[in-house]
């Protein structure tokens, strides 16, 4: 991939494909994939909140669907690989959300002993825009549940470090006095991600999909949990954010969606990503000091509103 050759994209899975995308139910598609084939599965199952692409289900039927997809994900992921479920809330009724992590995690726990499936992080993805509620606080976050198959798993922190908030800050005493107090290469992004907005309105990546997640969200997971050439699978492909991120980072991708229009849009986006023409919003640091700012010092005038007894030097 990305060596000047034509993009190899097909609807039927083959490990020689760069990208595989099929219009199919996830059960049918995943059944075509061999055991222990994928390094990473990253997906966002439907939330059952009344979107046009969602099949109406009872809560029991919804749980059975989640069990089916988790079972297949566990089967196709490699030892040392990862499974990431990006989830929000299951709406049990008006103003009565059920956080999906509480439904998903017990299903994964059933595979803990049998297949060495372990939870590593519950990542909080915070965003500033969404539906406004009037009878409860407006929802402004979703979660990514990251599981690994086994304890010997791949994780590359160096690929996803973010800029230090105060890159000029140094230790002011002790053995490391004068040395940078943070890693010059950047810091661990932590498990609360504030720098990735959701895809709404004028977002550069917006398509007709009502619940599209941003390329930057899945790109961070791909960079941290896979190597170039690895296979990334998304059983609920939608308009192909996962596949686009995989192509942009020189990984292979495979996935499906029951909506043919979404798959067609996904193919278009992947072709544009391969050609370097897909609009993508880069992840940006929350704060980047300028080159002249004394970020490690108390700002001038800070103590003017305090008494001398309040001061701490």
CSV table of C-alpha atoms in Angstrom, one decimal:
chain,number,residue,atom,x,y,z
A,1,UNK,CA,0.0,0.0,0.0
A,2,UNK,CA,1.0,3.6,-0.7
A,3,UNK,CA,4.0,2.6,-2.9
A,4,UNK,CA,2.6,4.0,-6.1
A,5,UNK,CA,0.6,0.9,-7.0
A,6,UNK,CA,-3.2,1.0,-7.5
A,7,UNK,CA,-5.3,0.7,-4.4
A,8,UNK,CA,-6.5,-2.9,-4.0
A,9,UNK,CA,-10.1,-2.5,-2.7
A,10,UNK,CA,-12.7,-5.3,-3.0
A,11,UNK,CA,-15.9,-6.5,-1.4
A,12,UNK,CA,-14.7,-10.0,-0.6
A,13,UNK,CA,-12.1,-10.4,2.0
A,14,UNK,CA,-8.6,-11.5,1.1
A,15,UNK,CA,-5.5,-10.8,3.1
A,16,UNK,CA,-3.8,-9.4,0.0
A,17,UNK,CA,-6.4,-6.6,-0.3
A,18,UNK,CA,-5.5,-3.1,0.9
A,19,UNK,CA,-9.1,-2.5,1.8
A,20,UNK,CA,-12.2,-4.8,1.9
A,21,UNK,CA,-15.6,-3.2,2.3
A,22,UNK,CA,-18.9,-5.1,1.8
A,23,UNK,CA,-22.6,-4.2,2.0
A,24,UNK,CA,-23.5,-6.9,4.5
A,25,UNK,CA,-24.6,-7.7,8.0
A,26,UNK,CA,-21.6,-7.9,10.3
A,27,UNK,CA,-22.3,-11.6,11.1
A,28,UNK,CA,-22.1,-12.5,7.4
A,29,UNK,CA,-19.0,-10.5,6.7
A,30,UNK,CA,-17.0,-11.5,9.8
A,31,UNK,CA,-17.8,-15.1,9.1
A,32,UNK,CA,-15.6,-14.9,6.0
A,33,UNK,CA,-12.6,-13.9,8.0
A,34,UNK,CA,-10.1,-16.4,9.4
A,35,UNK,CA,-9.4,-16.8,13.1
A,36,UNK,CA,-6.7,-14.4,14.6
A,37,UNK,CA,-6.5,-12.3,11.4
A,38,UNK,CA,-6.8,-8.7,12.7
A,39,UNK,CA,-4.4,-6.7,14.9
A,40,UNK,CA,-7.1,-4.2,15.8
A,41,UNK,CA,-10.9,-4.0,15.7
A,42,UNK,CA,-12.2,-0.5,16.2
A,43,UNK,CA,-15.9,0.1,15.8
A,44,UNK,CA,-19.0,1.9,17.1
A,45,UNK,CA,-22.1,-0.3,17.2
A,46,UNK,CA,-25.5,1.4,16.8
A,47,UNK,CA,-26.9,3.0,20.0
A,48,UNK,CA,-30.6,2.3,19.3
A,49,UNK,CA,-31.5,5.9,19.6
A,50,UNK,CA,-33.8,6.1,16.5
A,51,UNK,CA,-31.3,6.8,13.7
A,52,UNK,CA,-32.3,5.9,10.2
A,53,UNK,CA,-29.8,3.1,9.9
A,54,UNK,CA,-30.8,1.3,13.1
A,55,UNK,CA,-33.0,-1.8,13.2
A,56,UNK,CA,-35.7,-1.6,15.9
A,57,UNK,CA,-34.9,-4.1,18.6
A,58,UNK,CA,-35.9,-4.9,22.1
A,59,UNK,CA,-33.3,-4.6,24.8
A,60,UNK,CA,-32.9,-8.3,24.8
A,61,UNK,CA,-32.4,-8.4,21.1
A,62,UNK,CA,-29.9,-5.6,21.3
A,63,UNK,CA,-27.9,-7.5,24.0
A,64,UNK,CA,-27.9,-10.6,21.8
A,65,UNK,CA,-26.6,-8.5,18.8
A,66,UNK,CA,-23.8,-7.2,21.0
A,67,UNK,CA,-22.9,-10.7,22.1
A,68,UNK,CA,-22.7,-11.8,18.5
A,69,UNK,CA,-20.4,-9.1,17.5
A,70,UNK,CA,-18.1,-9.4,20.5
A,71,UNK,CA,-17.9,-13.2,19.9
A,72,UNK,CA,-16.7,-12.6,16.3
A,73,UNK,CA,-14.3,-9.9,17.3
A,74,UNK,CA,-12.7,-12.1,19.9
A,75,UNK,CA,-12.4,-14.8,17.3
A,76,UNK,CA,-10.7,-12.8,14.6
A,77,UNK,CA,-8.3,-10.6,16.7
A,78,UNK,CA,-4.7,-11.8,17.1
A,79,UNK,CA,-3.0,-12.6,20.4
A,80,UNK,CA,-1.5,-9.3,21.4
A,81,UNK,CA,-4.1,-7.4,19.4
A,82,UNK,CA,-6.8,-5.0,20.5
A,83,UNK,CA,-10.5,-4.4,20.4
A,84,UNK,CA,-11.9,-0.9,20.8
A,85,UNK,CA,-15.6,-0.2,21.1
A,86,UNK,CA,-16.6,3.5,20.9
A,87,UNK,CA,-20.0,3.8,22.6
A,88,UNK,CA,-22.4,6.3,24.0
A,89,UNK,CA,-25.8,5.7,25.5
A,90,UNK,CA,-28.5,3.2,24.9
A,91,UNK,CA,-31.8,5.2,25.2
A,92,UNK,CA,-34.3,3.1,27.2
A,93,UNK,CA,-36.9,5.9,26.9
A,94,UNK,CA,-37.3,9.6,26.9
A,95,UNK,CA,-34.6,11.1,29.2
A,96,UNK,CA,-33.7,7.6,30.4
A,97,UNK,CA,-30.2,6.8,29.0
A,98,UNK,CA,-28.4,3.6,29.8
A,99,UNK,CA,-24.7,4.0,29.4
A,100,UNK,CA,-23.6,1.4,26.9
A,101,UNK,CA,-20.3,0.6,28.7
A,102,UNK,CA,-22.5,-1.0,31.4
A,103,UNK,CA,-24.0,-3.3,28.7
A,104,UNK,CA,-20.8,-4.0,26.7
A,105,UNK,CA,-18.3,-4.7,29.4
A,106,UNK,CA,-20.1,-7.7,31.0
A,107,UNK,CA,-20.2,-9.3,27.6
A,108,UNK,CA,-16.4,-8.9,27.2
A,109,UNK,CA,-15.8,-10.1,30.8
A,110,UNK,CA,-17.3,-13.5,29.8
A,111,UNK,CA,-14.2,-14.0,27.5
A,112,UNK,CA,-11.7,-13.0,30.1
A,113,UNK,CA,-10.7,-16.5,31.2
A,114,UNK,CA,-11.4,-18.4,28.0
A,115,UNK,CA,-9.6,-16.0,25.5
A,116,UNK,CA,-7.5,-13.7,27.8
A,117,UNK,CA,-9.6,-10.6,27.0
A,118,UNK,CA,-8.7,-7.8,29.4
A,119,UNK,CA,-9.9,-4.2,29.7
A,120,UNK,CA,-7.0,-1.7,29.5
A,121,UNK,CA,-8.6,1.7,29.5
A,122,UNK,CA,-12.0,3.4,29.5
A,123,UNK,CA,-11.2,6.5,27.4
A,124,UNK,CA,-13.5,9.5,27.8
A,125,UNK,CA,-13.9,11.3,24.5
A,126,UNK,CA,-15.2,14.8,25.3
A,127,UNK,CA,-16.6,17.2,22.7
A,128,UNK,CA,-18.3,20.6,22.9
A,129,UNK,CA,-21.2,20.2,20.6
A,130,UNK,CA,-24.2,17.8,20.3
A,131,UNK,CA,-27.9,17.6,21.0
A,132,UNK,CA,-29.2,20.1,23.6
A,133,UNK,CA,-31.2,18.6,26.4
A,134,UNK,CA,-33.9,20.5,28.3
A,135,UNK,CA,-34.8,18.0,31.1
A,136,UNK,CA,-31.3,16.6,31.8
A,137,UNK,CA,-27.7,17.8,31.3
A,138,UNK,CA,-26.7,17.7,27.6
A,139,UNK,CA,-24.5,14.8,26.7
A,140,UNK,CA,-21.0,15.9,25.8
A,141,UNK,CA,-18.9,12.7,25.9
A,142,UNK,CA,-18.7,9.1,24.7
A,143,UNK,CA,-16.3,6.4,25.7
A,144,UNK,CA,-13.9,4.0,24.0
A,145,UNK,CA,-13.5,0.7,25.8
A,146,UNK,CA,-10.1,-0.7,24.9
A,147,UNK,CA,-9.5,-4.5,25.4
A,148,UNK,CA,-6.5,-6.6,24.6
A,149,UNK,CA,-6.1,-10.3,23.9
A,150,UNK,CA,-3.5,-11.3,26.4
A,151,UNK,CA,-1.1,-9.3,28.6
A,152,UNK,CA,1.7,-9.3,25.9
A,153,UNK,CA,0.0,-6.7,23.7
A,154,UNK,CA,1.3,-4.1,21.3
A,155,UNK,CA,1.2,-0.4,22.4
A,156,UNK,CA,3.2,2.4,20.9
A,157,UNK,CA,3.0,5.5,23.1
A,158,UNK,CA,5.7,7.3,21.1
A,159,UNK,CA,3.4,7.4,18.1
A,160,UNK,CA,0.6,9.3,19.9
A,161,UNK,CA,2.3,11.7,22.3
A,162,UNK,CA,0.8,15.2,22.3
A,163,UNK,CA,2.5,18.5,23.0
A,164,UNK,CA,3.3,19.4,26.6
A,165,UNK,CA,1.0,22.2,27.9
A,166,UNK,CA,4.1,24.0,29.2
A,167,UNK,CA,7.0,22.7,27.1
A,168,UNK,CA,9.4,25.2,28.7
A,169,UNK,CA,8.8,24.2,32.3
A,170,UNK,CA,11.8,22.9,34.2
A,171,UNK,CA,12.5,21.3,37.6
A,172,UNK,CA,13.3,24.1,40.0
A,173,UNK,CA,15.1,22.1,42.7
A,174,UNK,CA,16.6,18.7,43.4
A,175,UNK,CA,18.8,16.5,41.3
A,176,UNK,CA,17.0,17.4,38.1
A,177,UNK,CA,17.0,21.2,38.7
A,178,UNK,CA,17.1,23.0,35.4
A,179,UNK,CA,16.1,20.0,33.3
A,180,UNK,CA,12.7,19.8,31.5
A,181,UNK,CA,10.0,18.5,33.8
A,182,UNK,CA,8.1,16.9,31.0
A,183,UNK,CA,9.1,14.6,28.2
A,184,UNK,CA,10.5,16.8,25.4
A,185,UNK,CA,8.9,14.5,22.8
A,186,UNK,CA,5.4,15.2,24.3
A,187,UNK,CA,3.1,13.7,26.9
A,188,UNK,CA,0.8,10.8,27.1
A,189,UNK,CA,-2.6,11.9,25.9
A,190,UNK,CA,-4.2,10.3,28.9
A,191,UNK,CA,-7.6,8.7,29.1
A,192,UNK,CA,-9.6,11.9,28.6
A,193,UNK,CA,-9.4,13.2,25.1
A,194,UNK,CA,-10.4,16.9,24.7
A,195,UNK,CA,-8.7,17.7,21.4
A,196,UNK,CA,-10.9,15.8,19.0
A,197,UNK,CA,-14.3,17.5,18.2
A,198,UNK,CA,-17.2,15.4,17.0
A,199,UNK,CA,-18.3,15.6,13.4
A,200,UNK,CA,-21.1,18.2,13.2
A,201,UNK,CA,-22.4,20.9,10.8
A,202,UNK,CA,-19.3,22.6,9.3
A,203,UNK,CA,-16.8,20.0,10.3
A,204,UNK,CA,-14.5,19.4,7.3
A,205,UNK,CA,-15.2,15.6,7.3
A,206,UNK,CA,-19.0,15.9,7.4
A,207,UNK,CA,-21.0,13.5,5.2
A,208,UNK,CA,-24.7,12.5,5.2
A,209,UNK,CA,-24.1,10.0,8.0
A,210,UNK,CA,-25.8,11.4,11.2
A,211,UNK,CA,-23.4,9.8,13.7
A,212,UNK,CA,-20.0,9.8,11.9
A,213,UNK,CA,-17.0,9.6,14.1
A,214,UNK,CA,-13.9,11.7,13.2
A,215,UNK,CA,-10.8,10.2,11.5
A,216,UNK,CA,-8.6,11.7,14.2
A,217,UNK,CA,-10.3,9.6,16.9
A,218,UNK,CA,-9.7,6.3,15.2
A,219,UNK,CA,-6.3,7.4,13.9
A,220,UNK,CA,-4.9,7.8,17.4
A,221,UNK,CA,-6.0,4.2,18.2
A,222,UNK,CA,-4.5,2.8,15.0
A,223,UNK,CA,-1.2,4.6,15.6
A,224,UNK,CA,-0.9,3.4,19.2
A,225,UNK,CA,-2.2,-0.2,18.7
A,226,UNK,CA,-0.9,-1.3,15.3
A,227,UNK,CA,2.1,-1.3,13.0
A,228,UNK,CA,2.2,-0.3,9.3
A,229,UNK,CA,0.7,-3.2,7.2
A,230,UNK,CA,-1.5,-4.5,10.1
A,231,UNK,CA,-5.2,-5.2,9.5
A,232,UNK,CA,-7.8,-3.0,11.1
A,233,UNK,CA,-11.4,-4.2,11.1
A,234,UNK,CA,-14.6,-2.3,11.6
A,235,UNK,CA,-17.8,-4.4,11.6
A,236,UNK,CA,-20.0,-1.3,11.5
A,237,UNK,CA,-18.2,0.6,8.9
A,238,UNK,CA,-20.6,3.4,8.2
A,239,UNK,CA,-19.0,6.0,5.9
A,240,UNK,CA,-15.5,4.5,6.4
A,241,UNK,CA,-13.7,6.7,8.9
A,242,UNK,CA,-11.9,3.7,10.2
A,243,UNK,CA,-10.8,2.6,6.7
A,244,UNK,CA,-9.8,6.1,5.8
A,245,UNK,CA,-7.6,6.4,8.9
A,246,UNK,CA,-6.1,3.0,8.1
A,247,UNK,CA,-5.2,4.0,4.6
A,248,UNK,CA,-3.7,7.3,5.8
A,249,UNK,CA,-1.5,5.5,8.2
A,250,UNK,CA,-0.5,2.7,5.8
A,251,UNK,CA,-2.5,-0.1,7.4
A,252,UNK,CA,-5.0,-2.5,5.7
A,253,UNK,CA,-8.7,-2.2,6.5
A,254,UNK,CA,-11.8,-4.4,6.3
A,255,UNK,CA,-15.4,-3.9,7.3
A,256,UNK,CA,-19.0,-3.9,6.4
A,257,UNK,CA,-22.3,-2.0,6.7
A,258,UNK,CA,-25.8,-2.9,5.8
A,259,UNK,CA,-26.4,0.4,4.2
A,260,UNK,CA,-25.2,0.4,0.6
A,261,UNK,CA,-25.2,4.2,0.3
A,262,UNK,CA,-22.8,4.4,3.3
A,263,UNK,CA,-20.5,1.8,1.8
A,264,UNK,CA,-20.4,3.7,-1.5
A,265,UNK,CA,-19.5,6.9,0.4
A,266,UNK,CA,-16.9,5.0,2.3
A,267,UNK,CA,-15.3,3.8,-0.9
A,268,UNK,CA,-15.1,7.3,-2.2
A,269,UNK,CA,-13.5,8.6,1.0
A,270,UNK,CA,-11.0,5.8,1.0
A,271,UNK,CA,-10.0,6.5,-2.6
A,272,UNK,CA,-9.6,10.2,-1.7
A,273,UNK,CA,-7.5,9.3,1.3
A,274,UNK,CA,-5.3,7.1,-0.8
A,275,UNK,CA,-4.8,9.9,-3.3
A,276,UNK,CA,-4.0,12.3,-0.4
A,277,UNK,CA,-7.1,14.4,-1.1
A,278,UNK,CA,-9.5,13.5,1.8
A,279,UNK,CA,-10.3,16.5,4.0
A,280,UNK,CA,-9.3,15.6,7.5
A,281,UNK,CA,-9.3,17.8,10.6
A,282,UNK,CA,-5.9,17.3,12.4
A,283,UNK,CA,-5.8,16.8,16.1
A,284,UNK,CA,-4.6,20.0,17.7
A,285,UNK,CA,-3.2,20.7,21.2
A,286,UNK,CA,-5.4,22.4,23.7
A,287,UNK,CA,-2.7,25.1,24.3
A,288,UNK,CA,0.5,25.9,22.6
A,289,UNK,CA,2.6,28.7,24.2
A,290,UNK,CA,4.5,31.1,21.9
A,291,UNK,CA,8.2,31.3,21.9
A,292,UNK,CA,8.6,34.3,24.2
A,293,UNK,CA,6.2,33.3,27.0
A,294,UNK,CA,7.7,32.5,30.4
A,295,UNK,CA,5.4,29.6,31.1
A,296,UNK,CA,7.3,28.4,34.1
A,297,UNK,CA,7.0,31.7,36.0
A,298,UNK,CA,4.2,33.4,38.0
A,299,UNK,CA,2.7,36.0,35.6
A,300,UNK,CA,3.5,39.6,36.3
A,301,UNK,CA,0.9,41.2,38.6
A,302,UNK,CA,-0.4,37.9,39.8
A,303,UNK,CA,0.0,38.8,43.5
A,304,UNK,CA,-1.5,42.3,43.4
A,305,UNK,CA,-4.9,41.1,44.8
A,306,UNK,CA,-3.3,39.2,47.7
A,307,UNK,CA,-1.9,40.2,51.0
A,308,UNK,CA,1.9,39.6,51.8
A,309,UNK,CA,0.8,36.7,54.0
A,310,UNK,CA,-0.8,35.0,51.1
A,311,UNK,CA,2.3,34.9,49.0
A,312,UNK,CA,4.1,31.7,48.4
A,313,UNK,CA,7.5,31.9,46.6
